[in-house]
Every structure is written in structure tokens, then in C-alpha cells.
């Protein structure tokens, strides 16, 4: 059987990681290493100034006092007896589409696996009530098997967003591009009990580009969205033009 490392950003006790691990356990040997708390929007951060500690739970999962990237790095380098064949991150409680992927700890955990040379998938459940984690888990297992049989380029991961629907209501899977949002709304200013100003992030912007070929549009139609993301952020189409004006400075 294949070996799968499972992680997330919602924390080791989140319902999504439990559903994912149970489904993948039917096709693979799994190891679950995840943050000991919710680390949503941690992005690709690593812990550099504090030691990482682990806690082995009764169900065999390992909790880490670090970020999603910490968890994957530590697991692959130190905790896995056999190197994983693939890293699967999720199932996130909520969408990771469009611009949100830059902030996502779920996507970051998958990216860390790719940085360490392994194929990787990030899986998120999209909806308001978030009841159908098994639907996302079933599709995650299908995509794992497909990715191992047909690998993508070494600098890419697959970002999967699944509508929060019963399994039989999913219309299928589509390969998509990232959509985009309008700029975020303003901060929320309140006061603490001592009367000092405090600030909370406001709601994300509404979808700006949510056409049928985007992750936003595809999930809205009832399909599973699969977006290949590149780890190389270089804007290659700008290299020549940028060099031209820099040479004139």
C-alpha cells in the first residue's frame, strides 16, 4: 500500500481531517500530523524562534505546536518511518479559492510537501453549513489515485474545492483556473474592556472573476474544482520588459 501524510490548518481534532483520514485509510497507510490548534490563514509560515513539540493522541494522530508548514516539514524529516508517497492537506472548513490560496494554511501544508519533493493535494469543503465532509474525502481519495498514476510537474500542487453537497449530488470534476475577489472590506474597529482600540479583519471582498472556468464558478455549479497551482511565483512574461527599463536606470 502507498503511504500518505495527512495534515491541515484547522487543527488535529477538526472534523475535516478525521473524515479525510478515515477515507484515505481504506487505500493507504496514513500518518496524521497536524497543528494542535486552528492555524487558518497561517500561509507558508515556519516557526524559527521556538522549539516544536509533539503530542501523540490516543487515536494515533500527532499534534504539533506549530504551523501547517511546520507539521509537514517535521513529519517528513523526522516523524515518518517510511517516506510518504504523497501529502494530502485538509479537509479545510471553508473554501480556498482565488486570492485566498495565498493566505491558506491548507494550501501551504501541501506546498511544503512539494518543496520536499512529494506530490501534494490541498482539499477544501465549500459551503455555509459544512456537513458533507465525506463527499470531499471520497473525491480526495479518487484524486490521490489519479495523481499518483499521472503526476503533475514537480513545481505544482493540486488545489481541490468540493461543494458541500451529498455525494450523489456532485455533478463531476472540472479543471479550473483561480478566480479573484474585489479588494477586502475595511477593518472592524472595536474596544477592549479597558477602552483601548482593537481591530479585526473585515469580510473578504466579493467574487470579482467568478466565470464558469474559474474555481468560484465551477463550485457554484455543483462540480468539484481542481486547480493546478505552481510553486514558482516568477512572472516570466515580465522578465524581458523589466530588464529593459532597469538597464536604463
Coordinates of N, CA and C in Angstrom, one line a residue:
X1 N 0.8 -1.2 0.0 CA 0.0 0.0 0.0 C 0.9 1.2 0.0
X2 N 0.3 2.3 -0.5 CA 1.0 3.6 -0.5 C 1.0 4.2 0.9
X3 N 1.9 5.2 1.1 CA 2.0 5.9 2.4 C 1.5 7.3 2.1
X4 N 0.6 7.8 2.9 CA 0.1 9.2 2.8 C 0.3 9.9 4.1
X5 N 0.8 11.1 4.0 CA 0.9 12.1 5.1 C -0.3 13.0 5.0
X6 N -1.1 13.1 6.1 CA -2.3 13.9 6.2 C -2.0 15.0 7.2
X7 N -2.3 16.3 6.7 CA -2.2 17.4 7.6 C -3.3 18.4 7.3
X8 N -3.3 19.5 8.0 CA -4.4 20.5 7.8 C -4.0 21.8 8.4
X9 N -4.9 22.8 8.4 CA -4.7 24.0 9.2 C -5.7 24.3 10.2
X10 N -6.8 23.5 10.2 CA -7.9 23.7 11.2 C -7.6 23.0 12.5
X11 N -6.6 22.3 12.6 CA -6.2 21.6 13.9 C -6.4 20.1 13.8
X12 N -5.7 19.4 14.7 CA -5.7 17.9 14.6 C -7.0 17.3 15.0
X13 N -7.9 18.0 15.7 CA -9.2 17.5 16.1 C -10.3 17.9 15.2
X14 N -10.0 18.6 14.1 CA -11.1 19.2 13.3 C -11.8 18.0 12.6
X15 N -13.1 18.2 12.3 CA -13.9 17.1 11.6 C -13.4 16.8 10.2
X16 N -12.8 17.8 9.5 CA -12.4 17.5 8.2 C -11.2 16.5 8.1
X17 N -10.3 16.7 9.0 CA -9.1 15.8 9.0 C -9.5 14.4 9.4
X18 N -10.4 14.3 10.3 CA -10.9 12.9 10.7 C -11.6 12.2 9.5
X19 N -12.5 12.9 8.8 CA -13.1 12.3 7.6 C -12.1 12.0 6.5
X20 N -11.1 12.8 6.3 CA -10.1 12.6 5.3 C -9.3 11.3 5.6
X21 N -8.8 11.3 6.9 CA -8.0 10.2 7.3 C -8.8 8.8 7.2
X22 N -10.0 8.8 7.6 CA -10.8 7.6 7.6 C -11.0 7.1 6.2
X23 N -11.2 8.0 5.2 CA -11.4 7.6 3.8 C -10.1 7.1 3.2
X24 N -9.0 7.9 3.4 CA -7.7 7.5 2.8 C -7.1 6.2 3.5
X25 N -7.6 5.9 4.7 CA -7.1 4.7 5.4 C -7.5 3.5 4.6
X26 N -8.5 3.6 3.8 CA -9.0 2.4 3.0 C -8.1 2.1 1.8
X27 N -7.3 3.1 1.4 CA -6.4 2.8 0.2 C -4.9 3.0 0.5
X28 N -4.6 3.3 1.8 CA -3.2 3.6 2.1 C -2.9 3.5 3.5
X29 N -1.6 3.5 3.8 CA -1.1 3.6 5.2 C -1.0 5.1 5.4
X30 N -1.7 5.6 6.5 CA -1.7 7.0 6.7 C -1.0 7.4 8.0
X31 N -0.5 8.6 8.0 CA 0.1 9.2 9.2 C -0.5 10.6 9.3
X32 N -1.1 11.0 10.4 CA -1.7 12.3 10.6 C -0.8 13.1 11.5
X33 N -0.3 14.2 11.0 CA 0.5 15.2 11.7 C -0.1 16.6 11.5
X34 N -0.6 17.2 12.5 CA -1.4 18.5 12.2 C -1.2 19.4 13.4
X35 N -1.5 20.7 13.2 CA -1.4 21.7 14.3 C -2.3 21.3 15.5
X36 N -1.8 21.7 16.7 CA -2.6 21.4 17.9 C -3.7 22.4 18.1
X37 N -3.9 23.3 17.2 CA -4.9 24.4 17.3 C -5.3 24.8 15.9
X38 N -6.3 25.7 15.8 CA -6.6 26.3 14.5 C -5.6 27.2 14.0
X39 N -5.0 27.0 12.8 CA -4.0 27.8 12.2 C -4.4 28.4 10.9
X40 N -5.7 28.6 10.7 CA -6.2 29.1 9.5 C -5.5 30.4 9.1
X41 N -5.2 30.6 7.8 CA -4.6 31.8 7.2 C -3.1 31.9 7.7
X42 N -2.5 30.8 8.1 CA -1.1 30.8 8.5 C -0.2 30.9 7.3
X43 N -0.7 30.7 6.1 CA 0.1 30.7 4.9 C 1.3 29.7 5.0
X44 N 2.4 30.1 4.5 CA 3.6 29.2 4.5 C 4.6 29.5 5.6
X45 N 4.1 30.1 6.7 CA 5.0 30.4 7.8 C 5.6 29.2 8.5
X46 N 6.8 29.4 8.9 CA 7.6 28.4 9.6 C 7.9 28.9 11.0
X47 N 8.0 28.1 12.0 CA 8.4 28.5 13.3 C 9.9 28.5 13.5
X48 N 10.5 29.6 13.7 CA 12.0 29.7 13.7 C 12.6 30.0 15.1
X49 N 11.8 30.7 16.0 CA 12.3 31.2 17.2 C 11.9 30.4 18.5
X50 N 11.0 29.3 18.3 CA 10.6 28.5 19.4 C 10.7 27.0 19.0
X51 N 10.9 26.2 19.9 CA 11.0 24.7 19.6 C 9.7 24.1 19.3
X52 N 9.7 23.1 18.4 CA 8.4 22.4 18.1 C 8.3 21.2 19.0
X53 N 7.1 21.0 19.6 CA 6.9 19.9 20.4 C 5.7 19.1 19.9
X54 N 5.7 17.7 20.1 CA 4.7 16.9 19.6 C 3.9 16.2 20.7
X55 N 2.7 15.9 20.5 CA 1.8 15.2 21.4 C 1.1 14.1 20.7
X56 N 1.4 12.8 21.0 CA 0.7 11.7 20.4 C -0.6 11.4 21.0
X57 N -1.7 11.6 20.2 CA -3.0 11.4 20.7 C -3.4 9.9 20.8
X58 N -4.5 9.6 21.5 CA -4.9 8.2 21.7 C -5.3 7.6 20.4
X59 N -5.8 8.4 19.4 CA -6.2 7.8 18.1 C -5.0 7.6 17.1
X60 N -3.8 8.0 17.6 CA -2.6 7.8 16.7 C -2.2 9.1 16.0
X61 N -3.0 10.1 16.0 CA -2.7 11.3 15.4 C -1.6 12.0 16.2
X62 N -0.8 12.9 15.5 CA 0.3 13.6 16.2 C -0.1 15.1 16.1
X63 N -0.2 15.8 17.3 CA -0.4 17.2 17.3 C 0.9 17.9 17.5
X64 N 1.1 19.0 16.8 CA 2.3 19.8 16.8 C 2.0 21.3 17.2
X65 N 2.8 21.9 18.0 CA 2.6 23.3 18.4 C 3.2 24.2 17.4
X66 N 2.9 24.0 16.1 CA 3.4 24.8 15.1 C 2.4 25.0 14.0
X67 N 2.9 25.5 12.9 CA 2.0 25.9 11.7 C 1.8 24.7 10.8
X68 N 0.9 24.8 9.9 CA 0.8 23.6 8.9 C 2.1 23.3 8.2
X69 N 2.8 24.3 7.8 CA 4.1 24.0 7.1 C 5.1 23.3 8.1
X70 N 5.1 23.8 9.4 CA 5.9 23.1 10.4 C 5.6 21.6 10.4
X71 N 4.3 21.3 10.5 CA 3.8 19.9 10.7 C 4.3 19.0 9.5
X72 N 4.2 19.5 8.3 CA 4.6 18.7 7.2 C 6.1 18.5 7.1
X73 N 6.8 19.6 7.4 CA 8.3 19.6 7.4 C 8.8 18.6 8.5
X74 N 8.2 18.7 9.7 CA 8.7 17.9 10.8 C 8.3 16.4 10.5
X75 N 7.1 16.2 10.0 CA 6.7 14.8 9.7 C 7.6 14.1 8.7
X76 N 7.9 14.8 7.6 CA 8.7 14.2 6.5 C 10.1 14.0 7.0
X77 N 10.7 15.0 7.7 CA 12.1 14.9 8.1 C 12.3 14.0 9.3
X78 N 11.3 13.9 10.2 CA 11.6 13.2 11.5 C 10.6 12.2 11.9
X79 N 9.4 12.3 11.6 CA 8.3 11.5 12.3 C 7.9 10.3 11.4
X80 N 8.0 10.4 10.1 CA 7.6 9.3 9.3 C 8.6 8.2 9.2
X81 N 8.2 7.0 9.6 CA 9.2 5.9 9.5 C 9.5 5.6 8.0
X82 N 8.5 5.6 7.2 CA 8.7 5.5 5.7 C 8.3 6.8 5.0
X83 N 9.1 7.2 4.1 CA 8.7 8.5 3.4 C 7.4 8.4 2.7
X84 N 6.5 9.4 2.9 CA 5.2 9.3 2.2 C 5.4 9.3 0.7
X85 N 4.4 8.8 0.1 CA 4.3 8.8 -1.4 C 3.6 10.1 -1.8
X86 N 2.8 10.7 -0.9 CA 2.0 11.9 -1.2 C 1.6 12.6 0.0
X87 N 1.4 13.9 0.0 CA 0.9 14.7 1.1 C -0.5 15.2 0.7
X88 N -1.4 15.0 1.6 CA -2.8 15.4 1.4 C -3.2 16.3 2.6
X89 N -3.6 17.6 2.3 CA -3.9 18.5 3.3 C -5.4 18.9 3.3
X90 N -6.0 18.8 4.5 CA -7.4 19.1 4.5 C -8.1 18.2 5.6
X91 N -9.4 18.1 5.4 CA -10.3 18.9 4.6 C -10.6 20.2 5.3
X92 N -10.3 21.3 4.6 CA -10.5 22.6 5.2 C -12.0 22.9 5.4
X93 N -12.3 23.6 6.5 CA -13.6 24.0 6.7 C -13.9 25.4 6.1
X94 N -14.2 25.3 4.8 CA -14.4 26.5 4.0 C -13.5 26.5 2.8
X95 N -13.9 27.4 1.9 CA -13.2 27.5 0.6 C -11.8 28.0 0.6
X96 N -11.0 27.5 -0.3 CA -9.6 28.1 -0.6 C -9.6 28.3 -2.1
X97 N -10.1 29.4 -2.5 CA -10.3 29.6 -4.0 C -9.7 31.0 -4.2
X98 N -9.4 31.3 -5.5 CA -9.0 32.6 -5.9 C -7.8 33.1 -5.1
X99 N -7.9 34.4 -4.7 CA -6.8 35.1 -4.0 C -6.6 34.4 -2.6
X100 N -7.6 33.7 -2.1 CA -7.5 33.1 -0.7 C -6.4 32.1 -0.6
X101 N -6.0 31.5 -1.8 CA -5.0 30.5 -1.7 C -3.6 31.0 -1.2
X102 N -3.4 32.3 -1.4 CA -2.1 32.9 -0.9 C -2.0 32.9 0.6
X103 N -3.2 33.0 1.3 CA -3.2 33.0 2.7 C -3.4 31.6 3.4
X104 N -3.8 30.7 2.6 CA -4.3 29.4 3.1 C -3.2 28.6 3.8
X105 N -3.5 28.1 5.0 CA -2.6 27.2 5.6 C -2.8 25.8 5.1
X106 N -4.0 25.5 4.6 CA -4.2 24.2 3.9 C -3.4 24.1 2.7
X107 N -3.4 25.1 1.8 CA -2.6 25.1 0.6 C -1.1 25.1 1.0
X108 N -0.8 25.8 2.0 CA 0.7 25.8 2.5 C 1.2 24.5 2.9
X109 N 0.4 23.7 3.6 CA 0.8 22.4 4.0 C 1.1 21.5 2.8
X110 N 0.3 21.6 1.8 CA 0.5 20.9 0.5 C 1.8 21.4 -0.1
X111 N 2.0 22.7 -0.2 CA 3.1 23.3 -0.8 C 4.4 22.9 -0.1
X112 N 4.4 22.8 1.2 CA 5.6 22.3 1.9 C 6.0 20.9 1.5
X113 N 4.9 20.0 1.3 CA 5.2 18.7 0.8 C 5.9 18.7 -0.5
X114 N 5.4 19.7 -1.4 CA 6.0 19.8 -2.7 C 7.5 20.3 -2.6
X115 N 7.7 21.3 -1.7 CA 9.0 21.8 -1.5 C 10.0 20.6 -1.2
X116 N 9.5 19.6 -0.5 CA 10.3 18.5 0.0 C 10.2 17.3 -1.0
X117 N 9.8 17.6 -2.2 CA 9.9 16.6 -3.3 C 8.7 15.7 -3.5
X118 N 7.6 15.9 -2.8 CA 6.5 15.0 -2.9 C 5.3 15.6 -3.6
X119 N 4.5 14.8 -4.3 CA 3.3 15.3 -4.9 C 2.3 15.6 -3.8
X120 N 1.5 16.6 -4.0 CA 0.6 17.1 -2.9 C -0.7 17.6 -3.4
X121 N -1.7 17.5 -2.5 CA -3.1 18.0 -2.8 C -3.6 18.7 -1.6
X122 N -4.3 19.8 -1.8 CA -5.0 20.6 -0.8 C -6.5 20.4 -1.1
X123 N -7.3 20.1 0.0 CA -8.7 19.8 -0.2 C -9.5 20.7 0.7
X124 N -10.5 21.3 0.2 CA -11.4 22.2 1.0 C -12.9 21.9 0.7
X125 N -13.7 22.1 1.7 CA -15.2 21.9 1.6 C -15.8 23.3 1.5
X126 N -16.6 23.6 0.5 CA -17.1 24.9 0.3 C -18.6 24.9 0.5
X127 N -19.1 25.8 1.4 CA -20.5 25.9 1.7 C -20.7 26.7 3.0
X128 N -21.9 26.8 3.4 CA -22.3 27.6 4.6 C -22.4 26.7 5.9
X129 N -23.0 25.5 5.7 CA -23.2 24.7 6.9 C -22.1 23.6 7.1
X130 N -21.4 23.2 6.0 CA -20.3 22.3 6.1 C -20.6 21.0 6.8
X131 N -21.5 20.2 6.1 CA -22.0 19.0 6.6 C -21.4 17.7 5.9
X132 N -21.0 17.9 4.7 CA -20.7 16.7 3.9 C -19.2 16.5 3.7
X133 N -18.5 16.4 4.8 CA -17.0 16.1 4.7 C -16.7 14.8 4.0
X134 N -17.5 13.8 4.1 CA -17.3 12.6 3.4 C -17.2 12.7 1.9
X135 N -18.1 13.6 1.4 CA -18.1 13.9 0.0 C -16.7 14.3 -0.5
X136 N -16.1 15.3 0.2 CA -14.8 15.8 -0.1 C -13.8 14.7 0.1
X137 N -13.9 13.9 1.1 CA -13.0 12.8 1.4 C -12.9 11.8 0.2
X138 N -14.1 11.4 -0.2 CA -14.2 10.4 -1.3 C -13.5 11.0 -2.6
X139 N -13.8 12.3 -2.9 CA -13.1 12.8 -4.1 C -11.6 13.0 -3.9
X140 N -11.2 13.3 -2.6 CA -9.8 13.3 -2.3 C -9.1 12.0 -2.6
X141 N -9.7 10.9 -2.2 CA -9.2 9.6 -2.5 C -9.0 9.3 -4.0
X142 N -10.1 9.7 -4.7 CA -10.0 9.5 -6.2 C -8.9 10.3 -6.8
X143 N -8.7 11.5 -6.4 CA -7.7 12.4 -7.0 C -6.3 11.9 -6.6
X144 N -6.1 11.4 -5.3 CA -4.9 10.8 -4.9 C -4.4 9.7 -5.9
X145 N -5.3 8.8 -6.1 CA -5.0 7.7 -7.0 C -4.7 8.2 -8.4
X146 N -5.4 9.2 -8.9 CA -5.2 9.7 -10.2 C -3.8 10.4 -10.3
X147 N -3.5 11.2 -9.2 CA -2.2 11.9 -9.3 C -1.0 11.0 -9.2
X148 N -1.1 9.9 -8.4 CA 0.0 9.0 -8.4 C 0.2 8.3 -9.7
X149 N -0.9 8.1 -10.4 CA -0.8 7.4 -11.7 C -0.3 8.4 -12.8
X150 N -0.7 9.7 -12.7 CA -0.4 10.7 -13.7 C 0.2 11.9 -13.0
X151 N 1.4 11.9 -12.6 CA 2.0 13.0 -11.8 C 2.0 14.4 -12.6
X152 N 1.8 15.4 -11.8 CA 1.9 16.8 -12.4 C 3.4 17.2 -12.3
X153 N 3.7 18.4 -12.9 CA 5.1 18.9 -12.8 C 5.5 19.0 -11.4
X154 N 6.9 19.0 -11.2 CA 7.4 19.0 -9.8 C 7.2 20.3 -9.1
X155 N 6.9 21.4 -9.8 CA 6.7 22.6 -9.1 C 5.2 22.9 -8.9
X156 N 4.3 21.9 -9.0 CA 2.9 22.1 -8.9 C 2.2 21.3 -7.8
X157 N 1.1 21.8 -7.3 CA 0.2 21.1 -6.4 C -1.2 21.2 -7.0
X158 N -2.1 20.3 -6.5 CA -3.4 20.4 -6.9 C -4.3 21.0 -5.8
X159 N -5.0 22.0 -6.1 CA -5.9 22.7 -5.1 C -7.3 22.3 -5.4
X160 N -8.0 21.5 -4.5 CA -9.3 20.9 -4.7 C -10.3 21.6 -3.9
X161 N -11.4 22.0 -4.4 CA -12.5 22.6 -3.7 C -13.8 21.8 -4.0
X162 N -14.5 21.4 -3.0 CA -15.6 20.5 -3.2 C -16.9 21.1 -2.6
X163 N -17.9 21.2 -3.4 CA -19.2 21.7 -2.9 C -19.7 20.9 -1.7
X164 N -20.3 21.6 -0.7 CA -20.9 20.9 0.4 C -22.2 20.3 0.1
X165 N -22.2 19.2 -0.7 CA -23.3 18.5 -1.1 C -23.2 17.0 -0.9
X166 N -24.4 16.3 -0.8 CA -24.3 14.9 -0.7 C -23.6 14.3 -1.9
X167 N -22.9 13.2 -1.7 CA -22.0 12.6 -2.7 C -22.8 12.5 -4.1
X168 N -24.0 12.0 -4.0 CA -24.8 11.7 -5.2 C -25.2 13.0 -6.0
X169 N -25.1 14.2 -5.3 CA -25.5 15.4 -6.0 C -24.3 16.1 -6.7
X170 N -23.1 15.6 -6.5 CA -21.9 16.2 -7.1 C -22.0 15.9 -8.6
X171 N -21.9 16.9 -9.5 CA -22.0 16.7 -10.9 C -20.8 16.1 -11.6
X172 N -19.7 16.2 -11.0 CA -18.4 15.7 -11.6 C -17.3 16.6 -11.2
X173 N -16.2 16.5 -11.9 CA -15.0 17.2 -11.6 C -14.6 18.1 -12.8
X174 N -14.0 19.3 -12.6 CA -13.6 20.1 -13.7 C -12.2 20.7 -13.3
X175 N -11.3 20.8 -14.3 CA -10.1 21.5 -14.1 C -10.3 23.0 -14.3
X176 N -9.8 23.8 -13.4 CA -10.2 25.2 -13.4 C -9.0 26.1 -13.2
X177 N -9.2 27.4 -13.4 CA -8.2 28.4 -13.0 C -8.7 29.1 -11.8
X178 N -7.8 29.8 -11.1 CA -8.2 30.6 -10.0 C -9.0 31.8 -10.4
X179 N -10.1 32.1 -9.7 CA -10.8 33.3 -9.8 C -10.2 34.4 -9.0
X180 N -10.9 35.5 -8.8 CA -10.4 36.6 -8.0 C -11.5 37.3 -7.3
X181 N -11.1 38.0 -6.2 CA -12.1 38.8 -5.5 C -11.9 40.3 -5.7
X182 N -12.9 41.1 -5.3 CA -12.7 42.5 -5.2 C -11.8 42.7 -3.9
X183 N -11.3 43.9 -3.8 CA -10.4 44.1 -2.6 C -11.2 43.9 -1.3
X184 N -10.5 43.5 -0.3 CA -11.2 43.2 1.0 C -11.9 44.5 1.6
X185 N -12.9 44.2 2.4 CA -13.6 45.3 3.0 C -12.8 45.8 4.2
X186 N -13.2 46.9 4.8 CA -12.5 47.6 5.8 C -12.3 46.8 7.1
X187 N -11.4 47.2 7.9 CA -11.2 46.6 9.2 C -12.4 46.9 10.1
X188 N -12.6 46.1 11.1 CA -13.7 46.3 12.1 C -13.0 46.8 13.4
X189 N -13.3 48.0 13.8 CA -12.7 48.6 15.0 C -13.7 48.5 16.2
X190 N -13.2 48.0 17.2 CA -13.9 47.9 18.5 C -13.0 48.3 19.6
X191 N -13.5 48.1 20.9 CA -12.6 48.4 22.0 C -12.6 47.2 23.0
X192 N -11.5 47.0 23.6 CA -11.4 46.0 24.7 C -12.0 46.5 26.0
X193 N -12.1 45.7 27.0 CA -12.8 46.1 28.2 C -12.1 47.3 28.9
X194 N -10.8 47.6 28.6 CA -10.1 48.7 29.1 C -10.3 50.0 28.3
X195 N -11.1 49.9 27.2 CA -11.3 51.0 26.4 C -10.3 51.3 25.3
X196 N -9.4 50.3 25.1 CA -8.4 50.5 24.1 C -8.9 50.0 22.8
X197 N -8.5 50.7 21.7 CA -8.9 50.3 20.4 C -8.3 49.0 20.0
X198 N -9.1 48.1 19.4 CA -8.7 46.8 18.8 C -9.3 46.7 17.4
X199 N -8.7 45.9 16.6 CA -9.1 45.8 15.2 C -9.2 44.3 14.8
X200 N -10.2 44.0 14.0 CA -10.4 42.7 13.4 C -10.4 42.9 11.9
X201 N -9.9 41.8 11.2 CA -10.0 41.8 9.8 C -11.5 41.8 9.4
X202 N -11.8 42.6 8.4 CA -13.2 42.6 7.9 C -13.5 41.5 6.9
X203 N -14.7 41.4 6.4 CA -15.1 40.3 5.5 C -14.2 40.4 4.2
X204 N -14.0 39.2 3.6 CA -13.3 39.2 2.3 C -14.1 39.9 1.2
X205 N -13.5 40.4 0.2 CA -14.2 41.0 -0.9 C -15.1 40.0 -1.6
X206 N -16.1 40.5 -2.3 CA -17.0 39.6 -3.1 C -16.2 39.1 -4.3
X207 N -16.7 38.0 -4.9 CA -16.1 37.5 -6.1 C -16.1 38.5 -7.2
X208 N -15.0 38.7 -7.8 CA -14.9 39.6 -9.0 C -14.8 38.8 -10.3
X209 N -14.0 37.9 -10.3 CA -13.9 37.0 -11.5 C -14.4 35.6 -11.1
X210 N -15.6 35.3 -11.4 CA -16.2 34.0 -11.0 C -16.9 33.3 -12.2
X211 N -16.3 33.5 -13.3 CA -16.8 32.9 -14.5 C -16.8 31.4 -14.5
X212 N -17.4 30.8 -15.5 CA -17.6 29.3 -15.4 C -16.4 28.5 -15.4
X213 N -15.2 29.1 -15.9 CA -14.0 28.3 -15.9 C -13.1 28.5 -14.7
X214 N -13.6 29.3 -13.7 CA -12.9 29.5 -12.5 C -13.3 28.5 -11.4
X215 N -12.5 28.5 -10.3 CA -12.8 27.7 -9.2 C -14.2 28.2 -8.6
X216 N -14.3 29.5 -8.4 CA -15.6 30.0 -7.9 C -16.8 29.5 -8.7
X217 N -16.7 29.7 -10.0 CA -17.9 29.4 -10.9 C -18.2 27.9 -10.9
X218 N -17.1 27.1 -10.9 CA -17.3 25.7 -11.0 C -17.9 25.1 -9.8
X219 N -17.5 25.5 -8.6 CA -18.1 25.0 -7.4 C -19.5 25.5 -7.3
X220 N -19.8 26.7 -7.7 CA -21.2 27.2 -7.6 C -22.1 26.3 -8.5
X221 N -21.6 25.8 -9.6 CA -22.4 24.9 -10.5 C -22.6 23.5 -9.9
X222 N -21.9 23.2 -8.8 CA -22.0 21.8 -8.2 C -21.0 20.8 -8.6
X223 N -19.9 21.3 -9.2 CA -18.7 20.5 -9.6 C -17.6 20.6 -8.6
X224 N -16.8 19.6 -8.6 CA -15.5 19.7 -7.8 C -14.5 20.4 -8.7
X225 N -13.9 21.4 -8.1 CA -12.9 22.2 -8.8 C -11.5 21.7 -8.5
X226 N -10.7 21.5 -9.5 CA -9.3 21.1 -9.4 C -8.4 22.1 -10.1
X227 N -7.6 22.8 -9.3 CA -6.8 23.9 -9.9 C -5.3 23.5 -9.7
X228 N -4.5 23.4 -10.8 CA -3.1 23.2 -10.6 C -2.4 24.5 -10.2
X229 N -1.7 24.5 -9.1 CA -1.0 25.7 -8.7 C 0.5 25.5 -8.8
X230 N 1.1 26.5 -9.3 CA 2.6 26.5 -9.4 C 3.3 27.1 -8.2
X231 N 4.3 26.4 -7.7 CA 5.1 26.9 -6.6 C 6.0 28.0 -7.0
X232 N 6.4 28.0 -8.3 CA 7.3 29.1 -8.8 C 6.4 30.3 -9.1
X233 N 6.6 31.4 -8.3 CA 5.8 32.6 -8.5 C 6.3 33.6 -9.5
X234 N 7.4 33.3 -10.2 CA 8.0 34.2 -11.2 C 7.0 34.5 -12.3
X235 N 6.9 35.8 -12.5 CA 6.1 36.3 -13.7 C 7.0 36.3 -14.9
X236 N 7.1 35.2 -15.6 CA 8.0 35.1 -16.7 C 7.7 36.1 -17.8
X237 N 6.4 36.4 -18.0 CA 6.1 37.3 -19.1 C 6.6 38.8 -18.8
X238 N 7.1 39.0 -17.6 CA 7.6 40.4 -17.3 C 9.1 40.5 -17.4
X239 N 9.8 39.4 -17.5 CA 11.2 39.4 -17.4 C 11.9 40.3 -18.4
X240 N 11.6 40.2 -19.6 CA 12.2 40.9 -20.7 C 11.9 42.4 -20.5
X241 N 10.7 42.8 -20.4 CA 10.3 44.2 -20.2 C 10.9 44.8 -19.0
X242 N 11.0 44.1 -17.9 CA 11.5 44.6 -16.7 C 13.0 44.9 -16.8
X243 N 13.7 43.9 -17.5 CA 15.1 44.1 -17.7 C 15.4 45.3 -18.6
X244 N 14.6 45.5 -19.6 CA 14.8 46.7 -20.5 C 14.8 48.0 -19.7
X245 N 13.8 48.2 -18.8 CA 13.8 49.5 -18.2 C 14.8 49.6 -17.0
X246 N 15.1 48.5 -16.4 CA 16.1 48.5 -15.4 C 17.5 48.9 -15.9
X247 N 17.8 48.4 -17.1 CA 19.1 48.8 -17.8 C 19.2 50.2 -18.1
X248 N 18.1 51.0 -18.1 CA 18.1 52.4 -18.4 C 18.2 53.3 -17.1
X249 N 18.2 52.7 -16.0 CA 18.3 53.4 -14.7 C 19.7 54.0 -14.5

